Coordinates of C-alpha atoms and ligand atoms in Angstrom, one line a residue:
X1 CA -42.6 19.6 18.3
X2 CA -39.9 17.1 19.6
X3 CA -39.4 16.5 22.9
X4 CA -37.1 14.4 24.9
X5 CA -39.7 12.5 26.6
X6 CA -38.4 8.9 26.7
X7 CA -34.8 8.4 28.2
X8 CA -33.2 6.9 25.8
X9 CA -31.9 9.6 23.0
X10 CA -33.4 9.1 19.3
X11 CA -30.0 9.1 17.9
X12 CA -27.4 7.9 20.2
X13 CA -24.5 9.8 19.4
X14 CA -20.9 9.0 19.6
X15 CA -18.4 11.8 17.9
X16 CA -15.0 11.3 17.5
X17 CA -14.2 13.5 14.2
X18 CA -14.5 16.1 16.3
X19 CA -12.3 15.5 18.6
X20 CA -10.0 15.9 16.2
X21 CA -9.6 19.7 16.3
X22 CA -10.9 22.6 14.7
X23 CA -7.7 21.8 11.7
X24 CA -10.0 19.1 10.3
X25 CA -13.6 20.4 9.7
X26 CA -15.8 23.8 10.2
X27 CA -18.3 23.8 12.7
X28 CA -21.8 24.8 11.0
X29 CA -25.1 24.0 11.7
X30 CA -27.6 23.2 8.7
X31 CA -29.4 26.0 7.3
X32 CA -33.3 25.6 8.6
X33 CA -35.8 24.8 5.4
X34 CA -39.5 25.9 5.0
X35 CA -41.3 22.4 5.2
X36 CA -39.4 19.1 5.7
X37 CA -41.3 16.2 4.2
X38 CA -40.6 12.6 4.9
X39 CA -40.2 10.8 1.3
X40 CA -38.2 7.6 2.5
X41 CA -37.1 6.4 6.3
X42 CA -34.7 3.4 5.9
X43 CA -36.3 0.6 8.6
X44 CA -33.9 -1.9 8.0
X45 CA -30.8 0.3 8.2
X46 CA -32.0 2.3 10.9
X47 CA -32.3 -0.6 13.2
X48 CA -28.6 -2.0 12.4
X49 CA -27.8 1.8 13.6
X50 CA -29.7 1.0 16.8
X51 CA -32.3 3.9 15.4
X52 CA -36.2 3.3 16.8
X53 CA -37.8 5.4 13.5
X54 CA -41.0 4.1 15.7
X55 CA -40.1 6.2 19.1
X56 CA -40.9 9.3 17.0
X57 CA -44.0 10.8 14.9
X58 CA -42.8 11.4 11.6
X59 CA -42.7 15.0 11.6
X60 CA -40.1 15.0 14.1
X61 CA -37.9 12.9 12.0
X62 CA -38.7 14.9 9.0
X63 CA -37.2 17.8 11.3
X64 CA -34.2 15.9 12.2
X65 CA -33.1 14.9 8.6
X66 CA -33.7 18.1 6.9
X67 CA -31.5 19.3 9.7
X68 CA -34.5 21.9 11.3
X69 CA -34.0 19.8 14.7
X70 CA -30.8 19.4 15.8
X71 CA -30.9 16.0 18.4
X72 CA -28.5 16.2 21.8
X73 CA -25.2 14.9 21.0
X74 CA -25.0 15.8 17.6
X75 CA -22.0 18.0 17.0
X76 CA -22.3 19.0 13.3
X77 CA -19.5 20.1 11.5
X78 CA -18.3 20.2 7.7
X79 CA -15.8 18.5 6.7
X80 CA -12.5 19.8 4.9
X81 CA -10.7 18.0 2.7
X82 CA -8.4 18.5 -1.3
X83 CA -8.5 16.5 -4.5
X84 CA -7.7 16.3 -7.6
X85 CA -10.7 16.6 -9.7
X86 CA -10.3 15.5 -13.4
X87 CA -6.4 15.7 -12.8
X88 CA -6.1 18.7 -11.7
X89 CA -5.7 20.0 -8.1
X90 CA -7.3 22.2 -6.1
X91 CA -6.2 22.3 -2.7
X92 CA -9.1 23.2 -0.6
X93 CA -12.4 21.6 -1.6
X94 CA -14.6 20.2 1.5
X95 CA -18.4 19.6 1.9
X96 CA -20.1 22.5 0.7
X97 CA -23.4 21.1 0.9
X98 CA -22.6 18.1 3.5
X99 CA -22.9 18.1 7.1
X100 CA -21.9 15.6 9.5
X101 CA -24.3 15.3 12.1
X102 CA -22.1 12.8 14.0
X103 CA -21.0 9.3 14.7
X104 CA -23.0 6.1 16.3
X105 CA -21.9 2.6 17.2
X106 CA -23.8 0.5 15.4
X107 CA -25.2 -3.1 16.0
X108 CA -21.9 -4.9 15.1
X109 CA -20.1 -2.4 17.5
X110 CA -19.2 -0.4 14.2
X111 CA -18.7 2.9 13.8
X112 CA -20.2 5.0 12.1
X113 CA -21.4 8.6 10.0
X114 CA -24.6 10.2 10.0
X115 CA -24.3 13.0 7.4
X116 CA -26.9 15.2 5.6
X117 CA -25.9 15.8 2.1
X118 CA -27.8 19.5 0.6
X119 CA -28.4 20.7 4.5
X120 CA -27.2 24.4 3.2
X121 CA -24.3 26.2 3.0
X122 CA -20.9 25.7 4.5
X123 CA -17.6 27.7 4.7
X124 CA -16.6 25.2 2.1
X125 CA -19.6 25.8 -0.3
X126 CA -17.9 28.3 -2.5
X127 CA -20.0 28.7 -5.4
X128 CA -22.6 26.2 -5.0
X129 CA -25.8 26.6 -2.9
X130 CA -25.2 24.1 -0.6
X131 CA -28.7 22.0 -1.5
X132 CA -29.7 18.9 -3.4
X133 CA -32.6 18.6 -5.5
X134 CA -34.9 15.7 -5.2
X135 CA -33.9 14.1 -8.2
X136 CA -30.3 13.2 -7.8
X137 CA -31.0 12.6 -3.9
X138 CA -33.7 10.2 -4.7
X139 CA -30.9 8.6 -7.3
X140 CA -28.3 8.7 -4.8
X141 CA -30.7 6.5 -2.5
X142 CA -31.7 4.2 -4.8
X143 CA -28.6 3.4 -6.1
X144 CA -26.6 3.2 -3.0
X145 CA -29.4 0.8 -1.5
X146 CA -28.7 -1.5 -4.6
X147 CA -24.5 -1.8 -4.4
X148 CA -25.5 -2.6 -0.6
X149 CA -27.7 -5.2 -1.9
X150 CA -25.5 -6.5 -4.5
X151 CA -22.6 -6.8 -2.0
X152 CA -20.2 -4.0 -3.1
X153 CA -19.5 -2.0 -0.3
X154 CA -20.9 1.7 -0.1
X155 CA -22.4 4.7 1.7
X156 CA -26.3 3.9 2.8
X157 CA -28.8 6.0 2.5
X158 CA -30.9 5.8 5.7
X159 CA -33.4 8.6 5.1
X160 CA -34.9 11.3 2.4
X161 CA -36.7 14.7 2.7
X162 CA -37.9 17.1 0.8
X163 CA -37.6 20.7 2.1
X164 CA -40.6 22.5 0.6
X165 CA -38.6 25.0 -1.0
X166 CA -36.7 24.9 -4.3
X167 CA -33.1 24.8 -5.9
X168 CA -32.3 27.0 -8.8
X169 CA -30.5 24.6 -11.5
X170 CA -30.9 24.6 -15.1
X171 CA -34.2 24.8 -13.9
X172 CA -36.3 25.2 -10.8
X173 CA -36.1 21.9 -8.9
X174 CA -37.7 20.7 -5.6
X175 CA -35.3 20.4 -3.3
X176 CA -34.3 17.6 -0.5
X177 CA -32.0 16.3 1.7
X178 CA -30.3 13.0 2.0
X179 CA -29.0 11.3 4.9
X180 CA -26.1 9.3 4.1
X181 CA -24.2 6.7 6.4
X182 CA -20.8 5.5 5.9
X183 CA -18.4 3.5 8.4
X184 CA -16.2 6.9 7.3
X185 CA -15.9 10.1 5.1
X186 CA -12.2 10.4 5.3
X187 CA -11.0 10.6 1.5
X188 CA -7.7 10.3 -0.3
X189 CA -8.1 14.2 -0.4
X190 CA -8.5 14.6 3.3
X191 CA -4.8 13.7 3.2
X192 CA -4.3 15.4 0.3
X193 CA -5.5 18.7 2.3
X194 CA -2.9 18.4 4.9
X195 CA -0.1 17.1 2.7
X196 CA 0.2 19.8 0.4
X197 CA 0.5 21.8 3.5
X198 CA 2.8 20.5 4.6
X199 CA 1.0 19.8 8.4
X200 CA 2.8 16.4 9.4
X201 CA 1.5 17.1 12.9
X202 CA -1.6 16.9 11.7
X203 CA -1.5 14.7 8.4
X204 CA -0.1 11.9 11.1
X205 CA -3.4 12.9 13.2
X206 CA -5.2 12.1 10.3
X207 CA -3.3 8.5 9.7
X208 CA -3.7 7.7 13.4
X209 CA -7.5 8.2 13.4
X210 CA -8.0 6.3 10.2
X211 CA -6.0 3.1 11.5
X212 CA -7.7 3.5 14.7
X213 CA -11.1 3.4 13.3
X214 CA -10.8 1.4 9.9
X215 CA -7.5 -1.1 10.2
X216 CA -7.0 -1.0 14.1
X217 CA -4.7 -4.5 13.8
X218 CA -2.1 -2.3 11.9
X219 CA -1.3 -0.7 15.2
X220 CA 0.8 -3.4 16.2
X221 CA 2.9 -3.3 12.4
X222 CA 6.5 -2.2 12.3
X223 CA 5.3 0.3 9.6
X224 CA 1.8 1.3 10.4
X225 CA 1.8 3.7 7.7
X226 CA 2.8 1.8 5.0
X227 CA 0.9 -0.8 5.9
X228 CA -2.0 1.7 5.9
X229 CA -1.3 2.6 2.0
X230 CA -0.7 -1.7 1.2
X231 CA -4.2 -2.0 3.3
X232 CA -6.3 0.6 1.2
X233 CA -4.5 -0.2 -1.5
X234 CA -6.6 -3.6 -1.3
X235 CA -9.8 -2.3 0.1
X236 CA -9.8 0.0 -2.9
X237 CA -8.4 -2.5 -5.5
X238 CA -11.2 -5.1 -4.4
X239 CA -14.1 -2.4 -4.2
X240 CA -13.2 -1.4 -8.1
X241 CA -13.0 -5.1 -9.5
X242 CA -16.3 -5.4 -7.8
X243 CA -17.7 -2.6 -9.7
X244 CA -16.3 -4.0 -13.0
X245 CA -18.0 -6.9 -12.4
X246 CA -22.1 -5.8 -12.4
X247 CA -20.8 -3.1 -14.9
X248 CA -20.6 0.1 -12.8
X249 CA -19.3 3.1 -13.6
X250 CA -18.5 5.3 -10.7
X251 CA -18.4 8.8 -13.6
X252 CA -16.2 10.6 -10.9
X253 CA -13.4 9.1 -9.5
X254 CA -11.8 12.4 -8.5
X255 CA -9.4 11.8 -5.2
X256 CA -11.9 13.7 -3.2
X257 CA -14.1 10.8 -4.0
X258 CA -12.5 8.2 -3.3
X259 CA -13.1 6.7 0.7
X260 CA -10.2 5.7 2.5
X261 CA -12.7 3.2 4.2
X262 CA -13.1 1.3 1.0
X263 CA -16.8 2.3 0.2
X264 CA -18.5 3.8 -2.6
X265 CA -18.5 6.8 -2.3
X266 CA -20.6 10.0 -4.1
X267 CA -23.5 9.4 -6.2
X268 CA -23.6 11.6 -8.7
X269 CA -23.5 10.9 -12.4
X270 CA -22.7 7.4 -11.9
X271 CA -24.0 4.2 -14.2
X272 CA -24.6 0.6 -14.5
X273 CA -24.2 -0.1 -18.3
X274 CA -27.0 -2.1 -20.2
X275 CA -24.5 -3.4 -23.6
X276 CA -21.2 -3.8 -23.0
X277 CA -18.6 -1.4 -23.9
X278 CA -14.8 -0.6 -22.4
X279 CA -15.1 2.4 -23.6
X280 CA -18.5 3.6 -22.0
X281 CA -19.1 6.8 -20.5
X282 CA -22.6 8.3 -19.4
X283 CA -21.4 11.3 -17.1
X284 CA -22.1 14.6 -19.5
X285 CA -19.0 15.9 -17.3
X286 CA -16.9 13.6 -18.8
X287 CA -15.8 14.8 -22.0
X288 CA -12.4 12.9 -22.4
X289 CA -13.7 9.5 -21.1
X290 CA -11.3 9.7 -18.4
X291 CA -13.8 7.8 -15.7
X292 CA -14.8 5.2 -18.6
X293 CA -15.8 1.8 -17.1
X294 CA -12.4 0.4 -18.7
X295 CA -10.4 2.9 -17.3
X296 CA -11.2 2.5 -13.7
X297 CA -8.9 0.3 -12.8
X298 CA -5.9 2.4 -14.1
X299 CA -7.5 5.3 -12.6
X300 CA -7.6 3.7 -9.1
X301 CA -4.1 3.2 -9.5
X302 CA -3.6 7.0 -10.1
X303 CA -5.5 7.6 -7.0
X304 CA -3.5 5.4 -5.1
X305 CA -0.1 6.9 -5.6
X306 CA -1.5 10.4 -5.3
X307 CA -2.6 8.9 -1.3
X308 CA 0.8 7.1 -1.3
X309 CA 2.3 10.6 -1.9
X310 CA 0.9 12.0 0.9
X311 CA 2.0 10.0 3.6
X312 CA 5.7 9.3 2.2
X313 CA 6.7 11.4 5.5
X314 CA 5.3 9.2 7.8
X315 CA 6.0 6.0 6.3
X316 CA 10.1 7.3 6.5
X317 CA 11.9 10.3 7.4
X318 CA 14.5 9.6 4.5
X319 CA 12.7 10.9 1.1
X320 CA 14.4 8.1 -0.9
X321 CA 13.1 5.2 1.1
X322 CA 10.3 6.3 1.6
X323 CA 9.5 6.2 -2.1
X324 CA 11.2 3.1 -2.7
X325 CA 8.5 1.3 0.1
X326 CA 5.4 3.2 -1.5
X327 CA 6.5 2.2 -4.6
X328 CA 6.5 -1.6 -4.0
X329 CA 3.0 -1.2 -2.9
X330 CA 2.0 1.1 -5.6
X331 CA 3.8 -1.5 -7.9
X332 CA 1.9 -4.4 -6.9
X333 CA -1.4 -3.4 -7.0
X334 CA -2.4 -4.5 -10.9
X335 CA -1.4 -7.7 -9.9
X336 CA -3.7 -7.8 -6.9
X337 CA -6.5 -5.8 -9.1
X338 CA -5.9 -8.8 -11.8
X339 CA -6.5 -11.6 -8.8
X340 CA -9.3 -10.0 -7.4
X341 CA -11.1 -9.1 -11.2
X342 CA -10.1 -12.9 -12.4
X343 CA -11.7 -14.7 -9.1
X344 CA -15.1 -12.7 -9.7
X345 CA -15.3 -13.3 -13.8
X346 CA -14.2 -16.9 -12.8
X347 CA -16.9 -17.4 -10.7
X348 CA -19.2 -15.2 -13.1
X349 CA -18.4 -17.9 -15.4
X350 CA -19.0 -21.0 -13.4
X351 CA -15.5 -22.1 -12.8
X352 CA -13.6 -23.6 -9.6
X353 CA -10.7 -23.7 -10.0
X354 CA -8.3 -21.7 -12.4
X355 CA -6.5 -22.2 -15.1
X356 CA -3.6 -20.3 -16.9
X357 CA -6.1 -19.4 -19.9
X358 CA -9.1 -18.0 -17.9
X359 CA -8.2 -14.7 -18.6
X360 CA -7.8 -15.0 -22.3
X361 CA -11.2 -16.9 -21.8
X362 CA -12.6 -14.1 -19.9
X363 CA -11.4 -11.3 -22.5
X364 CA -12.3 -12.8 -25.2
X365 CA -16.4 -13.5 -24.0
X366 CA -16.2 -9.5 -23.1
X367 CA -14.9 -8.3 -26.4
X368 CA -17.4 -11.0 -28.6
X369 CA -20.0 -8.7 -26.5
X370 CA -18.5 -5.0 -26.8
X371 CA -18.8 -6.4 -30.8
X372 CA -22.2 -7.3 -30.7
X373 CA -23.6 -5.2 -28.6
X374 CA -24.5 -7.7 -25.8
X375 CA -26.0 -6.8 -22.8
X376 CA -23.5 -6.8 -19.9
X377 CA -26.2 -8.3 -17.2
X378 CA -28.7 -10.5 -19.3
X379 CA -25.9 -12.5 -20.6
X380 CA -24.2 -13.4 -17.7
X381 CA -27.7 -14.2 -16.2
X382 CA -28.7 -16.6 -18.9
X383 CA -25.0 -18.1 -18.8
X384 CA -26.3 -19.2 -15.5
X385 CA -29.2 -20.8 -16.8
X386 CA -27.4 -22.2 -19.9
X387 CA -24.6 -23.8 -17.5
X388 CA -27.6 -25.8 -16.0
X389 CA -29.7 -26.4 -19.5
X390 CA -27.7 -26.3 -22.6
X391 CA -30.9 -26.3 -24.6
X392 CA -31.5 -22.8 -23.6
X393 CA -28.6 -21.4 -25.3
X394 CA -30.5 -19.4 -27.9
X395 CA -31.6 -17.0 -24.7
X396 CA -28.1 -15.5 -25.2
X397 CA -28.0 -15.9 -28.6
X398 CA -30.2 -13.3 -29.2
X399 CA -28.4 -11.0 -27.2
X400 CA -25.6 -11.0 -29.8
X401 CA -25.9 -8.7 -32.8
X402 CA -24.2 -12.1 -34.7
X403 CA -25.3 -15.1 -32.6
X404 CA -23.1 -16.9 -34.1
X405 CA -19.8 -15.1 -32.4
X406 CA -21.5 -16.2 -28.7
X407 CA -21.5 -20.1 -30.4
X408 CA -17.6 -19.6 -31.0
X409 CA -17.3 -18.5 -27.6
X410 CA -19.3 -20.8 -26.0
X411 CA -17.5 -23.6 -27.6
X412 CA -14.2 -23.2 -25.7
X413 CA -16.4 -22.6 -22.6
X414 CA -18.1 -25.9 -22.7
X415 CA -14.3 -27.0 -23.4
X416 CA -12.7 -25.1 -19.9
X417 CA -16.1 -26.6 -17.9
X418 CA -15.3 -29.9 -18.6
X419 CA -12.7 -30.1 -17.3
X420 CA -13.9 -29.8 -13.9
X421 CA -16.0 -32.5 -12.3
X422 CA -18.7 -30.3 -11.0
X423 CA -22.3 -30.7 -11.4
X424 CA -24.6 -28.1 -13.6
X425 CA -26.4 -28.1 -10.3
X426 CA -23.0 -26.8 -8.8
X427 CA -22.4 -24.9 -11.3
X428 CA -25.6 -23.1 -11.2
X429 CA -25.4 -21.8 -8.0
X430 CA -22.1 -20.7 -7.8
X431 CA -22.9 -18.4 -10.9
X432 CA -26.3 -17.0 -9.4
X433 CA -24.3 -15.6 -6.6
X434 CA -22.3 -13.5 -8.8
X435 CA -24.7 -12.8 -11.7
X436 CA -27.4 -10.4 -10.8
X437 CA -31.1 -10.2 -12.5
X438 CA -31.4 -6.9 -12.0
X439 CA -29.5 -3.8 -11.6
X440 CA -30.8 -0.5 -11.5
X441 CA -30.8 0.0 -15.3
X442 CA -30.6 3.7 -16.2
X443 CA -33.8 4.3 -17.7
X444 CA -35.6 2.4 -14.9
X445 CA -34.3 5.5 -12.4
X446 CA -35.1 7.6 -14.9
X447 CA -38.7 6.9 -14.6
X448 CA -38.7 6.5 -11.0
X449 CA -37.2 10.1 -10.7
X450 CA -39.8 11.8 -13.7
X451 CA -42.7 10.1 -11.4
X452 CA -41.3 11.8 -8.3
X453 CA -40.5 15.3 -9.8
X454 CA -43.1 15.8 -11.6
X455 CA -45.9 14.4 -10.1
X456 CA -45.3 13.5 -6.5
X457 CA -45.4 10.1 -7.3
X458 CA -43.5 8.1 -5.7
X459 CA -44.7 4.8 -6.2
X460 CA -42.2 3.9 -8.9
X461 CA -39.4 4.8 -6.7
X462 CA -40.9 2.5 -3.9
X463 CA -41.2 -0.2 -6.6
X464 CA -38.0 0.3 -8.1
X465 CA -36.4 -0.1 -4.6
X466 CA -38.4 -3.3 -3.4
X467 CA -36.8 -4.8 -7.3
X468 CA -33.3 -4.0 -6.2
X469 CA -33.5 -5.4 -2.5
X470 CA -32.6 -8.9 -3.8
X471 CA -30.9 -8.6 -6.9
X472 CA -29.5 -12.4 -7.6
X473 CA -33.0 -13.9 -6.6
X474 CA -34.9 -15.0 -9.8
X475 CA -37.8 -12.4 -9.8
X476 CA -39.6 -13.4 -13.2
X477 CA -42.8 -10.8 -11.9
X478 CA -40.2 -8.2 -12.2
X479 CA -39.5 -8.6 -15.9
X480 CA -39.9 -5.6 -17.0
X481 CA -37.4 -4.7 -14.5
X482 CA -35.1 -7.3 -15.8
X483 CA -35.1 -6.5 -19.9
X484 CA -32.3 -3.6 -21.2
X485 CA -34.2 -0.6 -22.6
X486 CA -36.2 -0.4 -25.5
X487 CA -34.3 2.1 -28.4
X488 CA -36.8 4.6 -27.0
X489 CA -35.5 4.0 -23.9
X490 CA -32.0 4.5 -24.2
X491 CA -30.6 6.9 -21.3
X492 CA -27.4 8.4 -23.1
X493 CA -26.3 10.9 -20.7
X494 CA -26.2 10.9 -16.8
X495 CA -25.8 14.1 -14.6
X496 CA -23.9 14.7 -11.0
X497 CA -27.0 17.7 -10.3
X498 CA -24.7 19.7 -8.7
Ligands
AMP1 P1 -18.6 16.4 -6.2 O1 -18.2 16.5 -7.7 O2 -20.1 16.1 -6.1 O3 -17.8 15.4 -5.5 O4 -18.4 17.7 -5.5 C1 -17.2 18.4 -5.5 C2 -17.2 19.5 -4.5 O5 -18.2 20.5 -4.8 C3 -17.4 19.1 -3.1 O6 -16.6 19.8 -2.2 C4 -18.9 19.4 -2.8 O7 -19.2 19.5 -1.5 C5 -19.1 20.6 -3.6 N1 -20.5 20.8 -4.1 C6 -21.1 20.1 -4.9 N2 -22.4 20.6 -5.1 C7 -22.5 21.6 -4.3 C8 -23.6 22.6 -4.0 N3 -24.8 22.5 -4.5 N4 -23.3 23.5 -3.1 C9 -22.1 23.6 -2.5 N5 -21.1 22.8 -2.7 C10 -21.3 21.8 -3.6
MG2 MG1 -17.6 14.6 -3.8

C-alpha cells in the first residue's frame, strides 16, 4: 500500500494543461486493472525527471503506472485533439486510451508529460477499448529508447506494466500500460480541433501556450504566430531528414501524429528498413504507400500547411495576407528540408565541406543500393571503415546484389574525398557519428516481443535494449545484433496493435 511517508512527493507535479480549461481535455481517471506488474522502470530517465524509482517498493510503482494509484498533484485528464488520418478528416479524435497524469520540471528546468498510454477508456475512446497489449507497448519502449539514443528527438518511455488482465485483438493479448514522456503532446490536430470550429478564443489559447512552453523567445516577435508556423516548420523539417537518415519510417504520419514540439511521436506500426528502398512500406494499414519512407518528406509538407491553415487567423485578420505570409513559410520549407537532409548524408559520407554535386553524389549512392538491394545501415557503417582502410572495400561489396555498381560509385567518391585535405583519421570519426551499427532491425523486435508474449521472457527485450543504448559505438559482441535478417527472417509487415 503506498503511503506518503517521506516529505518529498514521488512524482513532483507541476500541471499547466490544465489550466487551460475544460475546452481542451476531459477529466478521467484511469480505469483500475486486476494486477499491475512491473516489466521495465526507466532509471536513467527517471532521474533527469528528478524521479527516486528507489523511494518506493516496486509494487507501489507498479500501482502508479498502471494508473491503480493515483499520486497527489496528479490531475489526469485526456486530451482532445482532430486530424486528418490518411487524408481524410475527422474532426474530433483525442486519446482514447491515453491519459495524462500531469507535467514535471525536469533536471534541465524542462517541462514536461507524464502520460499512460492503454490506462482505459476515455470520453474520446469511441470504439476502441482504451488498453494496449504488451506487444506493441513493449515495441513502443524499445523503439522510442533507441531514436533517443540515436539523437532523433522523441517521446521516452520511462516505465512498463502489465495489468494482469487481457485485451481482446485478433486474439487474446496480455495487456499493459506504457508510460510515455514528452516535453509536449500538443499535435498539429490539437489546432486542427479548434480551427475547424472556428474557436479563435481558444485556438489563440492554444498558440499562446505552445510559444510559452516550446518557443518562449518568439514572444518578443512582431508576428508571434507566424513565427510559430516558420519555427515548427523547422523543428518538424529537421526531425524528418533525421529519420531519412538511419532509415525510419514513421507508417503514420496522420496530423494527429505529428507533435508541435518537434518529437517523435506514436509508435505504432513504425520501421527502420534493413535494404534500401524509396518506395518501402511495412505498416499493413498502409495500403496506398502514402507514409513510404520516400514520401515523408512531402508528406511533412502536407502536414505543415494543414497546421499553417489553422492559425491563418491569428497570424492576420485580413484572409489574403494572411495566406500570402503562411505561404512563404510553407514555400520555403523543401529548401530547408533539402539543407538539413544534404548536411546529414554529407556527413554520412565523410565530407566537410559541400560542393554543388553532393547531392547528385548522394542520389546516386542510394539508388545503386535501392538496385541491388543494399542494406541501408551496414553500408554506411562499412563506408566508415572503408574511408579509413580502402583495402576493406569488399565488406560493402558484398552488400550489393552487383558489386561491381558500388565500385562505380565508389570511384567518384574517392574523386569528391580528395578533394578535401582531411585525414582518414578525420574522416572516420566524423562518419561514426552519423552511421549507426545498430538499429532496432525489425525482426530483432520481433523476437524480443514472441519471448515476452509467449513466454514471460523478457530477457531478449532487456538485451535488445542494452544493444540499442549506444548505437554508433563499435559493439563487435553484438553481431548478431548488427547483421540484416536472414531470408527466414524477413519481417514484411508491421502493425499499429490498436
Ligand atoms: P493512432 O492511429 O494510434 O494515432 O490512434 C488514432 C486514434 O485512435 C487516437 O485518438 C487514439 O487515442 C485512438 N485509439 C487507438 N487505439 C485505441 C484503443 N485501443 N482504444 C481507444 N482509442 C484508441
Ligand atoms: Mg495517435
Amino acid at each position: 500500500m503506498l503511503t506518503e511517508t517521506s516529505i518529498k512527493p514521488a512524482i513532483c507535479f507541476d500541471n499547466s494543461y490544465v489550466k487551460l480549461g475544460g475546452r481542451f481535455y476531459a477529466k478521467v481517471k484511469p480505469t483500475l486493472v486486476e494486477q499491475p506488474g512491473i516489466v521495465k522502470l526507466n532509471y536513467a530517465l527517471a532521474q533527469d525527471l528528478g524521479i527516486d524509482f528507489d523511494a518506493l517498493d516496486p509494487e507501489s510503482w507498479a500501482a502508479i503506472f498502471s494508473g491503480n494509484q493515483i499520486l497527489s498533484g496528479s490531475e489526469p485528464l485526456a486530451m482532445v485533439y482532430a486530424g486528418h488520418q490518411f487524408g481524410n478528416f475527422v474532426p474530433q479524435l483525442g486519446d482514447g486510451r491515453a491519459i495524462l497524469l500531469g507535467e514535471v520540471i525536469d533536471n534541465a528546468n524542462c517541462r514536461r508529460d507524464i502520460q499512460l498510454k492503454g490506462a482505459g477508456l476515455t470520453p474520446f475512446s469511441r470504439q476502441g477499448d482504451g488498453r494496449a497489449a504488451l506487444g506493441p507497448v513493449l515495441r513502443e519502449y524499445i523503439i522510442s529508447e533507441a531514436m533517443h539514443a540515436l539523437g532523433i528527438p522523441t517521446t521516452r518511455s520511462l516505465g512498463a506494466v502489465t495489468t494482469g488482465e487481457p485485451v481482446y485483438r485478433e486474439k487474446v493479448l496480455p495487456g499493459a500500460v506504457l508510460t510515455r514522456v514528452a516535453l509536449g503532446h500538443v499535435r498539429t490536430g490539437t489546432f486542427q480541433y479548434f480551427a475547424v470550429q472556428r474557436d479563435e478564443k481558444e485556438l489563440r489559447q492554444l498558440a499562446d501556450y505552445v510559444i510559452a512552453r516550446h518557443f518562449p523567445e518568439l514572444k518578443e516577435e512582431a508576428n508571434p504566430y507566424l513565427k510559430l508556423l516558420e519555427e515548427v516548420m523547422e523543428q518538424q523539417a529537421q526531425l524528418v531528414a533525421k529519420w531519412m537518415h538511419v532509415g525510419f519510417i514513421h507508417g503514420v504520419m496522420n496530423t494527429d501524429n505529428m507533435a508541435i514540439s518537434g518529437e517523435t511521436i506514436d509508435y505504432g506500426p513504425c520501421a527502420f528498413m534493413d535494404n534500401f528502398s524509396q518506395t518501402k512500406v511495412f505498416s499493413s494499414i498502409d495500403r496506398m504507400g502514402r507514409y513510404a519512407y520516400g514520401n515523408q518528406p512531402s508528406i511533412l509538407q502536407w502536414n505543415l500547411t494543414r497546421f499553417a491553415e489553422t492559425i491563418l487567423p491569428l497570424i492576420d485578420k485580413i484572409p489574403e495576407r494572411a495566406v500570402d505570409f503562411a505561404n512563404e513559410v510553407i514555400e520555403i520549407y523543401p529548401q530547408r528540408f533539402r539543407e538539413y537532409w544534404l548536411s546529414g548524408m554529407r556527413q554520412k559520407l565523410g565530407l566537410f565541406n559541400s560542393e554543388t554535386e553532393d547531392e547528385s553524389l548522394i542520389q546516386s549512392l542510394l539508388e545503386t543500393m535501392q538496385e541491388n538491394e543494399a542494406d541501408f545501415t551496414l553500408t554506411f557503417r562499412r563506408l566508415c571503415d572503408v574511408a579509413l582502410t580502402p583495402e576493406k572495400a569488399s565488406s560493402i561489396r558484398i552488400l550489393f546484389n552487383d558489386p561491381s555498381a558500388y565500385d562505380n560509385w565508389a570511384m567518384k567518391w574517392r574523386d569528391r574525398l580528395s578533394r578535401e585535405f582531411k585525414t582518414p583519421e578525420e574522416r572516420f570519426e566524423l562518419m561514426c557519428q552519423t552511421n549507426p551499427t545498430v538499429i532496432p532491425r525489425n525482426h530483432q523486435v520481433q523476437l524480443a516481443l514472441k519471448a515476452a508474449e509467449e513466454d514471460g521472457d523478457y530477457a531478449p527485450f532487456e538485451k535488445l535494449l542494452e544493444v540499442l543504448s549506444s548505437p554508433y559505438a563499435v559493439a563487435e559482441e553484438y553481431s548478431e545484433y548488427l547483421l540484416p535478417p536472414k531470408p527466414d527472417e524477413h519481417v514484411l509487415q508491421t502493425f499499429c496493435g490498436t
